[in-house]
Short mmCIF file of C-alpha atoms (C1' of nucleotides) in Angstrom, two decimals:
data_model
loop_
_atom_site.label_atom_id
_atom_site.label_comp_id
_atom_site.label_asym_id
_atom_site.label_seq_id
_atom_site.Cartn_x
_atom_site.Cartn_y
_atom_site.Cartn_z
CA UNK P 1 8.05 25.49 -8.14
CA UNK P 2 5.27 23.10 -7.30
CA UNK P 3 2.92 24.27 -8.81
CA UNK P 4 4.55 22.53 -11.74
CA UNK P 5 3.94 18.95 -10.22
CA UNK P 6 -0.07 20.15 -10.28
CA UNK P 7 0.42 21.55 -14.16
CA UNK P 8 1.80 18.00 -15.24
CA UNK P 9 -0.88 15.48 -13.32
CA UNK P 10 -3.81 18.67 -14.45
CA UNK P 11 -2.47 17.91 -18.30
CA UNK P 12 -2.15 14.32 -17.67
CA UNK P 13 -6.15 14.68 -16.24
CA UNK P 14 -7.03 16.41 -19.60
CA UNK P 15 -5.47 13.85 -21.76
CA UNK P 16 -6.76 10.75 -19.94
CA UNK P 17 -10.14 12.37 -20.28
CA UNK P 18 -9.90 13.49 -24.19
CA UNK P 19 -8.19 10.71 -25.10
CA UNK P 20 -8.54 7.02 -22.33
CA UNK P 21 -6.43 5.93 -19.77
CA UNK P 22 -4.09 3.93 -22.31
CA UNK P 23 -3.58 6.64 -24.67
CA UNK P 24 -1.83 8.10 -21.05
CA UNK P 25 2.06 7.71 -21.98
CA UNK P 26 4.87 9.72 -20.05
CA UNK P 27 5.59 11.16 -23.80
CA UNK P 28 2.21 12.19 -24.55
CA UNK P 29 1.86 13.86 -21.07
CA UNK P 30 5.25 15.53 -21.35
CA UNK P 31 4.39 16.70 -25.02
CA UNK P 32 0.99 18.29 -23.78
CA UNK P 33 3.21 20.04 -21.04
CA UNK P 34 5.78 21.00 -23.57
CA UNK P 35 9.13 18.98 -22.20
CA UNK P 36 10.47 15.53 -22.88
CA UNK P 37 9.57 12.80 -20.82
CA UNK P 38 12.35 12.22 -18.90
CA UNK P 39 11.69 16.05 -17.25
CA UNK P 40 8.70 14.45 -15.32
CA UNK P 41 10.57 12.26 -13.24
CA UNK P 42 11.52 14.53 -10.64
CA UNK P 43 7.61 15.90 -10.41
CA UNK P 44 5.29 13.23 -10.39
CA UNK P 45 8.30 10.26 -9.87
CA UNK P 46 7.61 7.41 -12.39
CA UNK P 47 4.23 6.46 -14.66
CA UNK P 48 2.83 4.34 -11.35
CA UNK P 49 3.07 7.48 -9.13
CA UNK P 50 1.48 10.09 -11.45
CA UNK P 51 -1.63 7.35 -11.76
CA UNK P 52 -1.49 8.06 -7.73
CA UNK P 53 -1.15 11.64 -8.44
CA UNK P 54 -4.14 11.39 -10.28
CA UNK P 55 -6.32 9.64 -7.81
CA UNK P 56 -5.60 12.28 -5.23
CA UNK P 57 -6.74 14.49 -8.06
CA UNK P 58 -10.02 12.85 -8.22
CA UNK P 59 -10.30 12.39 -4.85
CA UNK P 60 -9.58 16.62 -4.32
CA UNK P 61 -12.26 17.41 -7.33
CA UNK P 62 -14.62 15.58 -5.29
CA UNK P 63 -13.94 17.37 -1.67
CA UNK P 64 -14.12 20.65 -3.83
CA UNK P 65 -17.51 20.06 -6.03
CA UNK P 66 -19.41 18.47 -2.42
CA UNK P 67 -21.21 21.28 -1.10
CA UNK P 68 -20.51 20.34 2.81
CA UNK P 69 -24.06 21.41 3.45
CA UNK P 70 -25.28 21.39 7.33
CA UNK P 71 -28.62 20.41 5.92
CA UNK P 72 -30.05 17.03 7.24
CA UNK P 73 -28.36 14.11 7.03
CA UNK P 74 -30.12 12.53 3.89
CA UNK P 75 -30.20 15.44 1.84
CA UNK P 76 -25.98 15.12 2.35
CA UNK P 77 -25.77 11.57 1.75
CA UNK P 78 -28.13 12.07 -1.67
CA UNK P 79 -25.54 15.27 -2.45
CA UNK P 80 -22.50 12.98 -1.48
CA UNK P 81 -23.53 10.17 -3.88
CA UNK P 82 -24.81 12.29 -6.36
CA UNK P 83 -21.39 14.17 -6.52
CA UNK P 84 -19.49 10.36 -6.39
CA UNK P 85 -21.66 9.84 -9.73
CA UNK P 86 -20.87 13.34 -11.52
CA UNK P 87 -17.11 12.91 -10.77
CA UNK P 88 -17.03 9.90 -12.64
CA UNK P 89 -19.24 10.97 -15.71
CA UNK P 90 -16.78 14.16 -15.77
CA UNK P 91 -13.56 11.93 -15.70
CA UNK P 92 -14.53 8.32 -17.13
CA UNK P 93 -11.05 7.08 -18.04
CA UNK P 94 -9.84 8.07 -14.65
CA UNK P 95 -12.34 7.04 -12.06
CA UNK P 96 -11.82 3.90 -12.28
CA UNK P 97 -8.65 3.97 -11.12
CA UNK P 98 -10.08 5.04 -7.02
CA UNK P 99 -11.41 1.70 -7.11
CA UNK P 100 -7.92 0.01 -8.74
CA UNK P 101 -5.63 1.56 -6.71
CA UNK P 102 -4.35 1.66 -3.05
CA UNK P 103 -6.75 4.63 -1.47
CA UNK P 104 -3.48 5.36 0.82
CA UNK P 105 -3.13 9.03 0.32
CA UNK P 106 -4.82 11.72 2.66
CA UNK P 107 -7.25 13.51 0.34
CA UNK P 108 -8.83 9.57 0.26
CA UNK P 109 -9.64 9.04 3.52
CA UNK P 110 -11.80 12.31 2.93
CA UNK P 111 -14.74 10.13 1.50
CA UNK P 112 -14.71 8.11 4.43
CA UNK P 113 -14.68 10.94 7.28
CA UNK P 114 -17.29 12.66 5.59
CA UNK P 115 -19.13 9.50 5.15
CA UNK P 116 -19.18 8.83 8.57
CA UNK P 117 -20.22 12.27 9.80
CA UNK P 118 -23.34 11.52 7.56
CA UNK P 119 -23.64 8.27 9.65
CA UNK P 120 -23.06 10.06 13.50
CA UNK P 121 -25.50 12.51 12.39
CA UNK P 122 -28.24 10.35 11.67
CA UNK P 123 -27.71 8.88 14.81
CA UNK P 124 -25.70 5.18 13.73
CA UNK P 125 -24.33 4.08 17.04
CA UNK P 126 -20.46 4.32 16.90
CA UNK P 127 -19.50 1.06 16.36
CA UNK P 128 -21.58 0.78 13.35
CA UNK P 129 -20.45 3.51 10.90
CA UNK P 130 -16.81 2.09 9.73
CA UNK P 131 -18.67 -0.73 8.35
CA UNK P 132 -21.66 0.98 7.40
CA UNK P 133 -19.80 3.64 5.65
CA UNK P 134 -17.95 1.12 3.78
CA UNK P 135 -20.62 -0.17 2.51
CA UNK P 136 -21.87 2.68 1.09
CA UNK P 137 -18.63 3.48 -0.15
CA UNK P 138 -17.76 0.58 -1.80
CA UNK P 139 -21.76 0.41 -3.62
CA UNK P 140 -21.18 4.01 -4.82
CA UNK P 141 -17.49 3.59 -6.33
CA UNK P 142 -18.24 0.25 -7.37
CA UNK P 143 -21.68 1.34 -9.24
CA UNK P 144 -20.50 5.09 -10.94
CA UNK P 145 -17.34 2.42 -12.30
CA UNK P 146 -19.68 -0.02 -13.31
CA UNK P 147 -21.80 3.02 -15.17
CA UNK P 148 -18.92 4.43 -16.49
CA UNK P 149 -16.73 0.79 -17.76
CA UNK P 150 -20.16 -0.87 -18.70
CA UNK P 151 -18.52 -3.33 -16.20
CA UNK P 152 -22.30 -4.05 -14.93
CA UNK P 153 -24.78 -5.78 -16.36
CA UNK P 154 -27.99 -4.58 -17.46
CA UNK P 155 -27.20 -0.81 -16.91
CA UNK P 156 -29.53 1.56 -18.47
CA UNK P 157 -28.76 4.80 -19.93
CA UNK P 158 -29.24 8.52 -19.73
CA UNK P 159 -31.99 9.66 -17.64
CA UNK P 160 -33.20 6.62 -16.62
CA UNK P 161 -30.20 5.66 -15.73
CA UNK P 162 -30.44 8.78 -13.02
CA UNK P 163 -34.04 8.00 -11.44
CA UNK P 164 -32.75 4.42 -10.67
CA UNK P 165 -29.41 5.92 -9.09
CA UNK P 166 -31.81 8.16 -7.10
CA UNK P 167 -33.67 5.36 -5.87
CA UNK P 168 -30.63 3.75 -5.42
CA UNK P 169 -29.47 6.67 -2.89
CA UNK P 170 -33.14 6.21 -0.95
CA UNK P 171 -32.40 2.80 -0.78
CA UNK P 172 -29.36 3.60 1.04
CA UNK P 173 -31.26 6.01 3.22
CA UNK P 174 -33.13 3.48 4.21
CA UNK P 175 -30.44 1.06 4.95
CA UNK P 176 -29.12 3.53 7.42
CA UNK P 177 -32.26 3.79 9.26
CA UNK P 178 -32.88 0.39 9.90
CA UNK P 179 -29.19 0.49 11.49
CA UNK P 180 -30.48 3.10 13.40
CA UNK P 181 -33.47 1.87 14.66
CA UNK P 182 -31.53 -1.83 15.56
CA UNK P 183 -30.15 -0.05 18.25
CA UNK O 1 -9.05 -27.58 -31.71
CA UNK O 2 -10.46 -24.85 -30.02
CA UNK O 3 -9.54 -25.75 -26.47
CA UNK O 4 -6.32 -24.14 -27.37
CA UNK O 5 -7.87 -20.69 -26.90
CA UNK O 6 -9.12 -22.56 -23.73
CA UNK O 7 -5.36 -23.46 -22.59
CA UNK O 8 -4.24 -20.39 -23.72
CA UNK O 9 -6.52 -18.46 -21.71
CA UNK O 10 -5.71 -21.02 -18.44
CA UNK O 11 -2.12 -19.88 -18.80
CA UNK O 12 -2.74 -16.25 -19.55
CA UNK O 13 -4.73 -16.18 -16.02
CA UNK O 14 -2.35 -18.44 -13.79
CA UNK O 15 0.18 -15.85 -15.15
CA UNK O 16 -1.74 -13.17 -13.91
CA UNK O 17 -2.22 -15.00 -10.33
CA UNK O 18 1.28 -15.32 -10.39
CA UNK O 19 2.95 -11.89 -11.61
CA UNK O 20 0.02 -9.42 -11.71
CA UNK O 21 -1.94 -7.98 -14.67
CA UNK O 22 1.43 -5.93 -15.46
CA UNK O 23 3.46 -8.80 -16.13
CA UNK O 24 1.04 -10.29 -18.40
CA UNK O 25 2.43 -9.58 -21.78
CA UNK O 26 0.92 -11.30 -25.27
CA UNK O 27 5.11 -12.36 -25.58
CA UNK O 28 5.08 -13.48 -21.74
CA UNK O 29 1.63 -15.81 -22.54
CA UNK O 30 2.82 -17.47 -25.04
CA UNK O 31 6.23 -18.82 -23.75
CA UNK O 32 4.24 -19.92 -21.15
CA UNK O 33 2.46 -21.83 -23.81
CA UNK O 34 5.37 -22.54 -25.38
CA UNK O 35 4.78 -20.42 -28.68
CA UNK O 36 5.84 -17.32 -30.06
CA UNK O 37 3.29 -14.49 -29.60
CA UNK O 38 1.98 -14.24 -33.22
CA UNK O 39 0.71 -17.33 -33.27
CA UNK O 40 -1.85 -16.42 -30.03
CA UNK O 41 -3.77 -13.82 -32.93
CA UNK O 42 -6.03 -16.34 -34.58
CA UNK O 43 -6.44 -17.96 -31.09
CA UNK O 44 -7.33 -14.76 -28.99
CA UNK O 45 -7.35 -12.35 -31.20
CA UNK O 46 -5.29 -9.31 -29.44
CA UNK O 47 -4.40 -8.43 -26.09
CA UNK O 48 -7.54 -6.45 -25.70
CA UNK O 49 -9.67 -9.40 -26.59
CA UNK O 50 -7.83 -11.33 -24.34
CA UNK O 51 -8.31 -9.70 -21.92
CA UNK O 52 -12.06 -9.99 -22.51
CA UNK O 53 -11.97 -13.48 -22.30
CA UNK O 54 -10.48 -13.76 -18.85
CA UNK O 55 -13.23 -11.38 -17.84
CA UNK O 56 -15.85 -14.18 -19.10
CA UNK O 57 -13.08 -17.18 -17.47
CA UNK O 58 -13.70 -15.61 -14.38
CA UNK O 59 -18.09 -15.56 -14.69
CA UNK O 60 -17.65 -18.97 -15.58
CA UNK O 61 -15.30 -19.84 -12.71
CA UNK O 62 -17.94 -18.12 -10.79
CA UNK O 63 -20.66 -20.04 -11.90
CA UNK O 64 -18.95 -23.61 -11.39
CA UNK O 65 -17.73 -22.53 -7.25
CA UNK O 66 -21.31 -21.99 -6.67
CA UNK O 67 -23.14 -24.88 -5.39
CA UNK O 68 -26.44 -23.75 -6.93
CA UNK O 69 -28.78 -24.55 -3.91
CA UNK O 70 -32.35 -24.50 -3.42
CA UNK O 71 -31.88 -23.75 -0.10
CA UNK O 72 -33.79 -20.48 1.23
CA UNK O 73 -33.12 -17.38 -0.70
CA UNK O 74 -31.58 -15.85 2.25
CA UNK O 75 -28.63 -18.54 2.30
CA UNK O 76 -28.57 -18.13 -1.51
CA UNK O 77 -27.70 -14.39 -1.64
CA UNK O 78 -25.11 -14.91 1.23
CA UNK O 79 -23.40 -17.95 -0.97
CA UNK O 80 -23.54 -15.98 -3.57
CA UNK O 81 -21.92 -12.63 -1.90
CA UNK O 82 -19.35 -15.49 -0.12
CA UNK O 83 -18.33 -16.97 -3.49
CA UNK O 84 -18.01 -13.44 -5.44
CA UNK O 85 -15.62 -13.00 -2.64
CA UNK O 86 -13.56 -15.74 -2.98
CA UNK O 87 -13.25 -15.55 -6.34
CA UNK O 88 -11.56 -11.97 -5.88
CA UNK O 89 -8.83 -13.50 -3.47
CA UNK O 90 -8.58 -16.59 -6.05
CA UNK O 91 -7.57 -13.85 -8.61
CA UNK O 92 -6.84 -10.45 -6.86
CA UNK O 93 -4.75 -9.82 -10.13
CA UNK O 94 -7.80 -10.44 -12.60
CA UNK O 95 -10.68 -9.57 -10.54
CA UNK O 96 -10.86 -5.80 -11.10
CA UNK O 97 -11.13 -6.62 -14.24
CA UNK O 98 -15.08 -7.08 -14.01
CA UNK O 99 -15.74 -4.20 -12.98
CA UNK O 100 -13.14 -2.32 -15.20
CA UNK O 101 -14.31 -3.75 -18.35
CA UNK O 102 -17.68 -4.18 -20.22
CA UNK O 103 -19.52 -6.78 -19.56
CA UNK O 104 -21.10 -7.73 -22.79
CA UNK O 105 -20.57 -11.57 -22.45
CA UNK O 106 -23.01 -14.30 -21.86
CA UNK O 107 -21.39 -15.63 -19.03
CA UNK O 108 -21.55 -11.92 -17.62
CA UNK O 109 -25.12 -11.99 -17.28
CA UNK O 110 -25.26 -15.28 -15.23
CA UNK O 111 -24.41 -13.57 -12.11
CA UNK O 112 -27.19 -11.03 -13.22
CA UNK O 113 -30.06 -13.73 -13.51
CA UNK O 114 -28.77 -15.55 -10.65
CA UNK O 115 -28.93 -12.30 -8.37
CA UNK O 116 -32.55 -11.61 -9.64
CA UNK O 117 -33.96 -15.44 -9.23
CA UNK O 118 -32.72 -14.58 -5.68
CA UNK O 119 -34.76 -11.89 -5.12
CA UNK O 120 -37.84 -12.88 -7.23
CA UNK O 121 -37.80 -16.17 -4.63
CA UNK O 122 -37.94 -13.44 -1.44
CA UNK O 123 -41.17 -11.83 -2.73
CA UNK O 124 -39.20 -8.97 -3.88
CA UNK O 125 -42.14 -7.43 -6.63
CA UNK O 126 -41.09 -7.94 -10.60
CA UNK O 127 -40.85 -3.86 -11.09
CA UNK O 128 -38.20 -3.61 -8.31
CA UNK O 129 -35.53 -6.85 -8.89
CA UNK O 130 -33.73 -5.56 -11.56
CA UNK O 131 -32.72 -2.30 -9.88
CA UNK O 132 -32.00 -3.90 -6.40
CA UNK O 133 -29.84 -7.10 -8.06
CA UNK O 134 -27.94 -4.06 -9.92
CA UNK O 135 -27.44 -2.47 -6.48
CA UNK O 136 -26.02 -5.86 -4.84
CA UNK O 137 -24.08 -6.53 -7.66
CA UNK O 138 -22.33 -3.15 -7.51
CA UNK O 139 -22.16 -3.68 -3.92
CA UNK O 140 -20.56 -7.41 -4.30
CA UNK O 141 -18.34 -6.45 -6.69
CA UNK O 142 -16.89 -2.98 -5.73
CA UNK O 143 -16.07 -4.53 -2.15
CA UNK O 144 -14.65 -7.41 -3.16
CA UNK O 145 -12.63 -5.20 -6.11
CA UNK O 146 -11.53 -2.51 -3.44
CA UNK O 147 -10.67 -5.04 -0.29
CA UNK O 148 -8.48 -6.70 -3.18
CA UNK O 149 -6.55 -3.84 -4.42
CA UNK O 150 -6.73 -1.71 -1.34
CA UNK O 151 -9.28 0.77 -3.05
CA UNK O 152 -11.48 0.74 -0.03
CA UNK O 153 -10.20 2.92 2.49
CA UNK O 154 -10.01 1.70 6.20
CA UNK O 155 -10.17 -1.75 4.95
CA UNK O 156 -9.87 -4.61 7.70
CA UNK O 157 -7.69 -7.90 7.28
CA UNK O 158 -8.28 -11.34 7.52
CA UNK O 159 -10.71 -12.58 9.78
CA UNK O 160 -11.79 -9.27 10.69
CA UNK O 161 -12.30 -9.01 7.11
CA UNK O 162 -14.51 -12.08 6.92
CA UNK O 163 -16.69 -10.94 9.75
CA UNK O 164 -17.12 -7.89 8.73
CA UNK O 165 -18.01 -8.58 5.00
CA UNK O 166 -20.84 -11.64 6.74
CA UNK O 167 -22.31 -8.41 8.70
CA UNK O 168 -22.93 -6.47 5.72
CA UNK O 169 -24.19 -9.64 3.86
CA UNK O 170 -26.81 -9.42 7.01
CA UNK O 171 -27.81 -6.37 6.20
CA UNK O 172 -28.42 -6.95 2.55
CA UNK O 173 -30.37 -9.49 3.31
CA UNK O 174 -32.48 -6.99 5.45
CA UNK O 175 -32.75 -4.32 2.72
CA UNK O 176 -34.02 -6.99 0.09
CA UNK O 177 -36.82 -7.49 3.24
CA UNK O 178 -37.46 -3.74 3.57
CA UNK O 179 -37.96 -4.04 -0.30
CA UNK O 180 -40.35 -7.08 -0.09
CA UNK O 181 -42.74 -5.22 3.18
CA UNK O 182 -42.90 -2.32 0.81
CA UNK O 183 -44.87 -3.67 -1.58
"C1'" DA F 1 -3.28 -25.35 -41.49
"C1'" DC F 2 -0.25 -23.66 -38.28
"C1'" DC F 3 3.61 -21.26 -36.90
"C1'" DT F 4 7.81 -18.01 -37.05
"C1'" DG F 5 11.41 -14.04 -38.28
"C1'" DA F 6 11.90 -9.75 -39.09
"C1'" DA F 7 10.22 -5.40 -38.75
"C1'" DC F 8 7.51 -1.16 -37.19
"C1'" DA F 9 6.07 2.15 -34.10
"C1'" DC F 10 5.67 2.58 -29.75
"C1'" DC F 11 6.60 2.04 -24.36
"C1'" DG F 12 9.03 3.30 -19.24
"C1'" DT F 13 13.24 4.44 -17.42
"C1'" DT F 14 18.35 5.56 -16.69
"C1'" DC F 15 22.18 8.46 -17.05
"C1'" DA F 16 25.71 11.11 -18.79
"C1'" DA F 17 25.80 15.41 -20.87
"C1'" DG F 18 24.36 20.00 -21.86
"C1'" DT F 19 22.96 25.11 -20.44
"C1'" DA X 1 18.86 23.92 -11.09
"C1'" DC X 2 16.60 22.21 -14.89
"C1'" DC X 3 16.34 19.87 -19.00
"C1'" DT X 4 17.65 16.74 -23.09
"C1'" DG X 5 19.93 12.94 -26.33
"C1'" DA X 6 20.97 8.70 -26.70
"C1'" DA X 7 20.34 4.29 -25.30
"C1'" DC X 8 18.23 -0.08 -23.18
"C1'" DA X 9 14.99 -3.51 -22.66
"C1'" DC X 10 10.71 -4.05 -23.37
"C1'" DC X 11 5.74 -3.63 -25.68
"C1'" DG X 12 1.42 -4.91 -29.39
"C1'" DT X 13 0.79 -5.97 -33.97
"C1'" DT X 14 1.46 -6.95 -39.14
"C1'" DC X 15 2.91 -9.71 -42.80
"C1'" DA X 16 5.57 -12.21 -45.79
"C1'" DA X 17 7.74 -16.48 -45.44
"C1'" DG X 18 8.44 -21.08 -43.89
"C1'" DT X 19 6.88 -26.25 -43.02
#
DNA sequence: ACCTGAACACCGTTCAAGT
DNA sequence: ACCTGAACACCGTTCAAGT
């Protein structure tokens, strides 16, 4: 089966989120599963490629929670950021591992397709949104870390802490329509 | 003495340059010192903490590549974004670990006030600079954190690299001006 | 004061062996 | 086919003991 490979990198999810990333051994995974470490090996291949596992985890939660509205462009960038936020705050041991690791698998070039849809819809001229679209994906994955590690300075909490990330997101609303209008 | 923490943290950070953050070991820092790893404790007090300190290494490194100029606040904020940069190909091994861990230190909130005398000097009002230097400092350091682990998906190379990451400098530089005709 | 030896409880990983 | 026991070379950390 599998469906086993999912089982072990979903239990290895549920520990890193009850208990931190380093509390993450191949013994502690296997012992949630209920098998000996060595078992895992032909799954999930090795501690470095369940981490990978793991990050196309993340990177599937995120696909699944995004409502892929039709709505206007800026009402799906503010849902795409706001679900970028929400992952991390649901899985703050692992999200900082998108940032960490090599974004090589399929599910993580998701971000940036949808990410540049947002862009072609609100009317960025082609050559533009790669760039663009990293930018914005390298501000929202570096600032949901930064909330979630305390990795940036100054960071306030709790509600506040959500006003500021929605101006943030207008912010970046604007940002794309002065690329718009430099055409 | 107490610039033996100081040569101790040197070494633990050219053997992270070197071999990666994996291969940094408390026993693999201190035969690089040339002592047994007990006798780091009183020093650095614990991998953990060490770890810290090469986080604040790394501000202060920051701090001293920066030729603090009182040039125009636009050149500032692009020396600035330029030097955050190289310091993440200076260290690609250490780097992440700004944004991965908290950034209680002093030396932490240098780039802070830095970021915000930038802005303040643009015209950018007193109710919006903390909020916008948070937003360039995620910005700055997921980038730089994602171009050097691969995190950023669709990332350039190189020159391309450069030219690119100079573009979006550009058009930070713009949305601190959108910020400052808002007022 | 400064350092080390020995020890403890853990790691990731391999591989021959079990069913 | 799927799993485990035993083993190997490593970890971080403590603490009594050395000089």
């Amino acid at each position: 089966m599998d469906d086993k490979r999912r089982l072990i990198l979903d239990q290895a999810l549920a520990l890193v989120d009850e208990r931190g990333l380093a509390a993450m051994s191949m013994r502690a995974v296997a012992e949630r599963v209920g098998l000996t470490s060595m078992a895992l090996y032909p799954y999930v291949g090795g501690k470095d490629a369940l981490l990978d596992g793991l990050v196309d985890l993340l990177h599937q939660e995120l696909g699944t929670t995004l409502e892929e509205g039709d709505g206007d462009w800026r009402r799906r960038l503010h849902a795409l950021g706001r679900a970028v936020r929400r992952l991390a705050y649901a899985h703050p041991g692992a999200f900082p591992l998108l940032l960490n690791r090599s974004a090589a698998g399929a599910s993580a070039s998701w971000l940036t397709a949808a990410l540049r849809g947002i862009l072609h819809d609100a009317g960025v001229p082609g050559d533009r949104t790669p760039r663009l679209s990293r930018m914005i994906c390298a501000f929202l994955l570096g600032y949901a870390t930064g909330e979630v590690t305390g990795g940036l300075p100054a960071a306030p909490r709790g509600e506040v802490a959500e006003r500021e990330f929605e101006a943030d997101l207008a912010d970046l609303v604007r940002l794309v329509e002065v690329a718009v209008r430099a055409t």
